[in-house]
């Protein structure tokens, strides 16, 4: 069986001012990791509706492998509003298909052979998906890279969900705003950014902590070392999916044997390029793939 790089969680449509686009972190992550020549798959759930058919068509158009069983709930949508400088705000519809991801035999087989899996907090807002995401993560082999791309959205997270996820991952990806929230939630608000990151890295025995700070650059913390990259200045079309492209290209570069600083640089360049394009899944130029 193939050892897949797995994007696990929400499958949804971003309904933008200029129309709707396939979104959701798992598909975005899998799409970008696949551009580096790896076998990837997006795992979620779809409804029994027209939007599910459109999702499958869009996944095929992007040459994305997927495992998305049908469940009796509507396919997920998100109303996206963009500010003047292209920053999105989200209204995420509830009680949808990806809140009810089943754990099938086929998923179990993929879990047992997974090479890497990326998951977030959003898809764990409902108990059904949360328990099945945990089952999937707990079935992965010891050498599987497990990335918790925290992705705090609206009110859809709890301290317990974050704690359980931190226990199950070996890489945490977080942005500066989320780090402030986590610092408050876990009771260390007084520490500066770097010390918070070192503390979380050690406390949860992580291999890496990736911190993105928007235009202020990004960091990768590994035990005893830190990599920093400035954010390139680009003409922003929209930032939808830029974070997922960072995670996908970083994970792929690490799995392809690149050292952390090099993988970090690639991730920064790819996500900057994605910001110059409309939508989350543009084709990344070969020159950016290292």
CSV table of C-alpha atoms in Angstrom, one decimal:
chain,number,residue,atom,x,y,z
A,1,UNK,CA,0.0,0.0,0.0
A,2,UNK,CA,1.2,3.5,-0.8
A,3,UNK,CA,2.4,5.6,2.2
A,4,UNK,CA,0.3,8.7,1.8
A,5,UNK,CA,0.8,12.2,3.0
A,6,UNK,CA,-2.7,12.9,4.5
A,7,UNK,CA,-4.7,16.0,4.9
A,8,UNK,CA,-7.4,15.1,7.4
A,9,UNK,CA,-10.4,17.2,8.4
A,10,UNK,CA,-12.8,19.7,6.8
A,11,UNK,CA,-13.8,19.6,3.1
A,12,UNK,CA,-15.7,22.8,2.2
A,13,UNK,CA,-16.3,25.5,-0.3
A,14,UNK,CA,-15.0,29.1,0.4
A,15,UNK,CA,-17.8,31.3,-0.9
A,16,UNK,CA,-15.8,34.4,-1.9
A,17,UNK,CA,-17.1,37.8,-3.3
A,18,UNK,CA,-16.2,36.6,-6.8
A,19,UNK,CA,-17.7,33.1,-6.6
A,20,UNK,CA,-17.0,29.9,-4.7
A,21,UNK,CA,-13.7,27.9,-4.6
A,22,UNK,CA,-12.9,24.5,-3.2
A,23,UNK,CA,-11.2,25.1,0.2
A,24,UNK,CA,-10.5,23.5,3.5
A,25,UNK,CA,-7.1,22.9,5.0
A,26,UNK,CA,-6.8,19.2,4.2
A,27,UNK,CA,-7.3,19.5,0.4
A,28,UNK,CA,-5.1,22.7,0.3
A,29,UNK,CA,-2.4,20.9,2.3
A,30,UNK,CA,-2.5,17.7,0.2
A,31,UNK,CA,-2.6,19.7,-3.1
A,32,UNK,CA,0.6,21.6,-2.2
A,33,UNK,CA,2.5,18.6,-0.8
A,34,UNK,CA,1.6,16.8,-4.1
A,35,UNK,CA,3.3,19.5,-6.1
A,36,UNK,CA,6.6,18.2,-4.7
A,37,UNK,CA,6.1,14.8,-6.1
A,38,UNK,CA,4.7,13.0,-3.1
A,39,UNK,CA,1.6,10.7,-2.9
A,40,UNK,CA,-1.0,12.7,-1.1
A,41,UNK,CA,-4.7,12.2,-0.2
A,42,UNK,CA,-7.4,14.4,1.4
A,43,UNK,CA,-9.7,12.7,3.8
A,44,UNK,CA,-13.0,14.2,4.9
A,45,UNK,CA,-16.7,13.6,4.4
A,46,UNK,CA,-19.2,15.0,1.8
A,47,UNK,CA,-23.0,15.3,1.8
A,48,UNK,CA,-25.4,13.6,-0.5
A,49,UNK,CA,-26.0,16.8,-2.5
A,50,UNK,CA,-25.0,18.7,-5.7
A,51,UNK,CA,-22.2,20.4,-3.9
A,52,UNK,CA,-20.6,17.0,-3.1
A,53,UNK,CA,-20.6,16.2,-6.9
A,54,UNK,CA,-18.9,19.6,-7.5
A,55,UNK,CA,-16.4,18.9,-4.8
A,56,UNK,CA,-15.4,15.6,-6.5
A,57,UNK,CA,-15.1,17.3,-9.9
A,58,UNK,CA,-12.9,20.0,-8.4
A,59,UNK,CA,-10.7,17.5,-6.6
A,60,UNK,CA,-10.3,15.6,-9.9
A,61,UNK,CA,-9.5,18.9,-11.7
A,62,UNK,CA,-6.7,19.4,-9.3
A,63,UNK,CA,-5.5,15.8,-9.6
A,64,UNK,CA,-6.1,15.2,-5.9
A,65,UNK,CA,-6.6,11.8,-4.4
A,66,UNK,CA,-9.4,11.8,-1.9
A,67,UNK,CA,-11.3,9.6,0.5
A,68,UNK,CA,-14.6,11.4,1.3
A,69,UNK,CA,-17.5,9.1,2.3
A,70,UNK,CA,-21.0,10.4,1.8
A,71,UNK,CA,-23.0,11.2,5.0
A,72,UNK,CA,-26.5,12.5,5.4
A,73,UNK,CA,-25.5,16.1,6.2
A,74,UNK,CA,-24.9,19.1,3.8
A,75,UNK,CA,-21.5,19.5,2.2
A,76,UNK,CA,-19.6,22.3,4.1
A,77,UNK,CA,-19.5,25.9,3.1
A,78,UNK,CA,-17.8,29.0,4.4
A,79,UNK,CA,-18.8,32.6,3.7
A,80,UNK,CA,-15.5,34.5,3.2
A,81,UNK,CA,-15.4,38.3,3.4
A,82,UNK,CA,-12.1,40.0,2.3
A,83,UNK,CA,-10.9,43.2,3.9
A,84,UNK,CA,-9.4,45.9,1.7
A,85,UNK,CA,-5.9,44.4,2.0
A,86,UNK,CA,-7.1,40.8,1.1
A,87,UNK,CA,-7.3,39.4,4.7
A,88,UNK,CA,-10.2,37.0,5.0
A,89,UNK,CA,-12.8,36.6,7.7
A,90,UNK,CA,-14.9,33.5,7.8
A,91,UNK,CA,-18.5,32.4,8.7
A,92,UNK,CA,-18.3,28.6,8.9
A,93,UNK,CA,-21.6,26.8,8.6
A,94,UNK,CA,-22.2,24.2,11.3
A,95,UNK,CA,-23.6,20.6,11.4
A,96,UNK,CA,-22.2,19.7,8.0
A,97,UNK,CA,-20.7,16.6,6.4
A,98,UNK,CA,-17.1,17.2,7.7
A,99,UNK,CA,-18.5,17.4,11.3
A,100,UNK,CA,-19.4,13.8,10.8
A,101,UNK,CA,-16.4,12.1,9.3
A,102,UNK,CA,-16.8,8.3,9.7
A,103,UNK,CA,-13.8,6.0,10.5
A,104,UNK,CA,-14.0,3.4,7.7
A,105,UNK,CA,-11.8,0.3,7.1
A,106,UNK,CA,-10.3,2.1,4.1
A,107,UNK,CA,-9.3,5.0,6.4
A,108,UNK,CA,-7.8,2.6,8.9
A,109,UNK,CA,-5.6,1.1,6.2
A,110,UNK,CA,-4.4,4.5,5.1
A,111,UNK,CA,-3.7,5.5,8.8
A,112,UNK,CA,-1.6,2.3,9.4
A,113,UNK,CA,0.6,3.2,6.4
A,114,UNK,CA,0.6,7.0,6.7
A,115,UNK,CA,3.9,8.8,6.1
A,116,UNK,CA,2.6,12.1,7.3
A,117,UNK,CA,-0.8,13.5,8.4
A,118,UNK,CA,-1.8,17.1,8.9
A,119,UNK,CA,-4.9,17.9,11.0
A,120,UNK,CA,-6.3,21.0,12.8
A,121,UNK,CA,-8.7,22.0,15.6
A,122,UNK,CA,-11.6,23.1,13.4
A,123,UNK,CA,-12.6,19.6,12.2
A,124,UNK,CA,-12.7,18.5,15.8
A,125,UNK,CA,-15.5,20.9,16.8
A,126,UNK,CA,-18.0,18.0,16.7
A,127,UNK,CA,-17.5,14.9,18.8
A,128,UNK,CA,-18.0,12.5,15.8
A,129,UNK,CA,-15.2,13.8,13.7
A,130,UNK,CA,-13.0,14.5,16.8
A,131,UNK,CA,-13.2,10.9,18.0
A,132,UNK,CA,-12.5,9.5,14.5
A,133,UNK,CA,-9.6,11.9,13.9
A,134,UNK,CA,-8.1,10.6,17.1
A,135,UNK,CA,-8.6,7.0,16.0
A,136,UNK,CA,-6.9,7.8,12.8
A,137,UNK,CA,-3.9,9.5,14.5
A,138,UNK,CA,-3.6,6.7,17.1
A,139,UNK,CA,-3.4,4.1,14.3
A,140,UNK,CA,-0.5,5.8,12.4
A,141,UNK,CA,3.0,4.2,12.5
A,142,UNK,CA,5.7,5.4,14.9
A,143,UNK,CA,7.7,7.2,12.1
A,144,UNK,CA,4.6,9.1,10.8
A,145,UNK,CA,5.0,12.9,10.8
A,146,UNK,CA,2.0,14.3,12.6
A,147,UNK,CA,1.4,18.0,12.0
A,148,UNK,CA,-1.1,19.9,14.2
A,149,UNK,CA,-1.9,23.0,12.1
A,150,UNK,CA,-3.9,24.6,14.9
A,151,UNK,CA,-6.1,26.9,12.8
A,152,UNK,CA,-8.3,28.5,15.5
A,153,UNK,CA,-11.5,29.7,13.9
A,154,UNK,CA,-14.4,31.6,15.5
A,155,UNK,CA,-15.4,29.9,18.7
A,156,UNK,CA,-14.7,26.4,17.4
A,157,UNK,CA,-12.0,25.2,19.8
A,158,UNK,CA,-11.5,24.3,23.5
A,159,UNK,CA,-8.5,23.8,25.7
A,160,UNK,CA,-9.2,20.1,25.9
A,161,UNK,CA,-9.2,19.7,22.1
A,162,UNK,CA,-5.9,21.6,21.8
A,163,UNK,CA,-4.3,19.6,24.7
A,164,UNK,CA,-5.3,16.2,23.1
A,165,UNK,CA,-4.0,17.3,19.7
A,166,UNK,CA,-0.7,18.5,21.1
A,167,UNK,CA,-0.2,15.1,22.7
A,168,UNK,CA,-0.8,13.4,19.4
A,169,UNK,CA,1.4,15.5,17.1
A,170,UNK,CA,5.2,15.9,16.7
A,171,UNK,CA,5.0,19.2,14.8
A,172,UNK,CA,2.9,22.2,15.8
A,173,UNK,CA,2.2,24.9,13.3
A,174,UNK,CA,0.7,28.1,14.9
A,175,UNK,CA,0.5,31.8,14.0
A,176,UNK,CA,1.3,34.7,16.3
A,177,UNK,CA,-2.3,35.6,17.1
A,178,UNK,CA,-3.0,31.9,18.0
A,179,UNK,CA,0.1,31.8,20.2
A,180,UNK,CA,-1.2,34.7,22.2
A,181,UNK,CA,-4.6,32.9,22.7
A,182,UNK,CA,-2.9,29.7,23.7
A,183,UNK,CA,-0.6,31.6,26.1
A,184,UNK,CA,-3.7,33.0,27.8
A,185,UNK,CA,-5.5,29.7,27.8
A,186,UNK,CA,-2.6,27.6,29.2
A,187,UNK,CA,-1.5,30.3,31.7
A,188,UNK,CA,1.7,31.7,30.5
A,189,UNK,CA,0.7,35.1,29.0
A,190,UNK,CA,3.8,37.0,30.3
A,191,UNK,CA,6.4,35.2,28.2
A,192,UNK,CA,7.7,36.7,25.0
A,193,UNK,CA,7.0,34.9,21.7
A,194,UNK,CA,10.3,32.9,21.5
A,195,UNK,CA,10.1,31.7,25.1
A,196,UNK,CA,6.4,30.6,24.7
A,197,UNK,CA,7.5,28.6,21.7
A,198,UNK,CA,10.5,27.0,23.5
A,199,UNK,CA,8.2,26.2,26.4
A,200,UNK,CA,5.5,24.5,24.2
A,201,UNK,CA,8.2,22.6,22.3
A,202,UNK,CA,9.7,21.1,25.5
A,203,UNK,CA,6.4,20.6,27.4
A,204,UNK,CA,4.9,18.5,24.6
A,205,UNK,CA,8.1,16.9,23.5
A,206,UNK,CA,7.7,18.2,19.9
A,207,UNK,CA,10.2,17.7,17.1
A,208,UNK,CA,9.4,21.1,15.7
A,209,UNK,CA,7.2,24.2,16.3
A,210,UNK,CA,6.5,26.4,13.2
A,211,UNK,CA,5.4,29.9,14.0
A,212,UNK,CA,4.2,32.3,11.3
A,213,UNK,CA,3.9,36.0,12.0
A,214,UNK,CA,2.3,37.4,8.8
A,215,UNK,CA,4.5,40.2,7.4
A,216,UNK,CA,6.8,39.9,10.4
A,217,UNK,CA,8.4,36.7,9.2
A,218,UNK,CA,8.3,33.1,10.5
A,219,UNK,CA,10.2,30.8,12.7
A,220,UNK,CA,10.9,27.1,13.0
A,221,UNK,CA,12.0,25.9,16.5
A,222,UNK,CA,13.6,22.5,16.8
A,223,UNK,CA,15.3,21.3,20.1
A,224,UNK,CA,18.4,23.6,20.5
A,225,UNK,CA,17.9,25.5,17.2
A,226,UNK,CA,15.8,28.2,15.6
A,227,UNK,CA,15.4,29.1,11.9
A,228,UNK,CA,14.0,32.6,11.0
A,229,UNK,CA,12.8,33.7,7.5
A,230,UNK,CA,11.6,37.2,6.5
A,231,UNK,CA,8.3,37.3,4.7
A,232,UNK,CA,8.8,38.5,1.1
A,233,UNK,CA,7.0,41.7,0.1
A,234,UNK,CA,4.5,40.8,-2.6
A,235,UNK,CA,1.3,42.2,-4.3
A,236,UNK,CA,-1.4,40.4,-2.4
A,237,UNK,CA,-4.4,39.1,-4.3
A,238,UNK,CA,-5.8,37.2,-1.3
A,239,UNK,CA,-4.3,35.2,1.5
A,240,UNK,CA,-6.8,32.3,1.4
A,241,UNK,CA,-4.9,29.0,1.6
A,242,UNK,CA,-1.5,30.6,2.0
A,243,UNK,CA,-0.9,29.0,5.4
A,244,UNK,CA,-1.8,25.6,4.1
A,245,UNK,CA,0.6,26.0,1.2
A,246,UNK,CA,3.3,26.9,3.7
A,247,UNK,CA,2.5,23.7,5.7
A,248,UNK,CA,2.2,21.4,2.6
A,249,UNK,CA,5.5,22.6,1.0
A,250,UNK,CA,7.4,22.6,4.4
A,251,UNK,CA,6.2,19.0,5.1
A,252,UNK,CA,7.1,17.8,1.6
A,253,UNK,CA,10.5,19.4,1.7
A,254,UNK,CA,11.3,17.8,5.1
A,255,UNK,CA,10.1,14.4,3.8
A,256,UNK,CA,12.2,14.9,0.7
A,257,UNK,CA,15.3,15.2,2.9
A,258,UNK,CA,15.8,18.9,3.0
A,259,UNK,CA,17.4,20.4,6.1
A,260,UNK,CA,15.0,22.6,8.2
A,261,UNK,CA,16.3,26.0,7.1
A,262,UNK,CA,16.0,25.0,3.4
A,263,UNK,CA,12.5,23.6,3.9
A,264,UNK,CA,11.6,26.7,5.8
A,265,UNK,CA,12.8,29.0,3.0
A,266,UNK,CA,10.9,27.0,0.4
A,267,UNK,CA,7.7,27.2,2.5
A,268,UNK,CA,8.0,30.9,2.8
A,269,UNK,CA,8.5,31.4,-0.9
A,270,UNK,CA,5.6,29.1,-1.9
A,271,UNK,CA,3.2,30.8,0.5
A,272,UNK,CA,4.2,34.3,-0.7
A,273,UNK,CA,3.5,33.2,-4.3
A,274,UNK,CA,0.1,31.8,-3.3
A,275,UNK,CA,-0.8,35.2,-1.8
A,276,UNK,CA,-0.2,36.8,-5.3
A,277,UNK,CA,-2.8,34.4,-6.8
A,278,UNK,CA,-6.6,34.2,-6.4
A,279,UNK,CA,-7.7,31.0,-4.5
A,280,UNK,CA,-5.9,28.4,-2.5
A,281,UNK,CA,-4.6,26.0,-5.2
A,282,UNK,CA,-2.6,27.7,-7.9
A,283,UNK,CA,0.2,25.8,-9.7
A,284,UNK,CA,3.5,26.6,-8.0
A,285,UNK,CA,6.3,27.4,-10.4
A,286,UNK,CA,9.1,24.8,-10.5
A,287,UNK,CA,11.7,27.5,-9.5
A,288,UNK,CA,10.1,27.7,-6.1
A,289,UNK,CA,10.3,24.0,-5.4
A,290,UNK,CA,14.0,23.9,-4.6
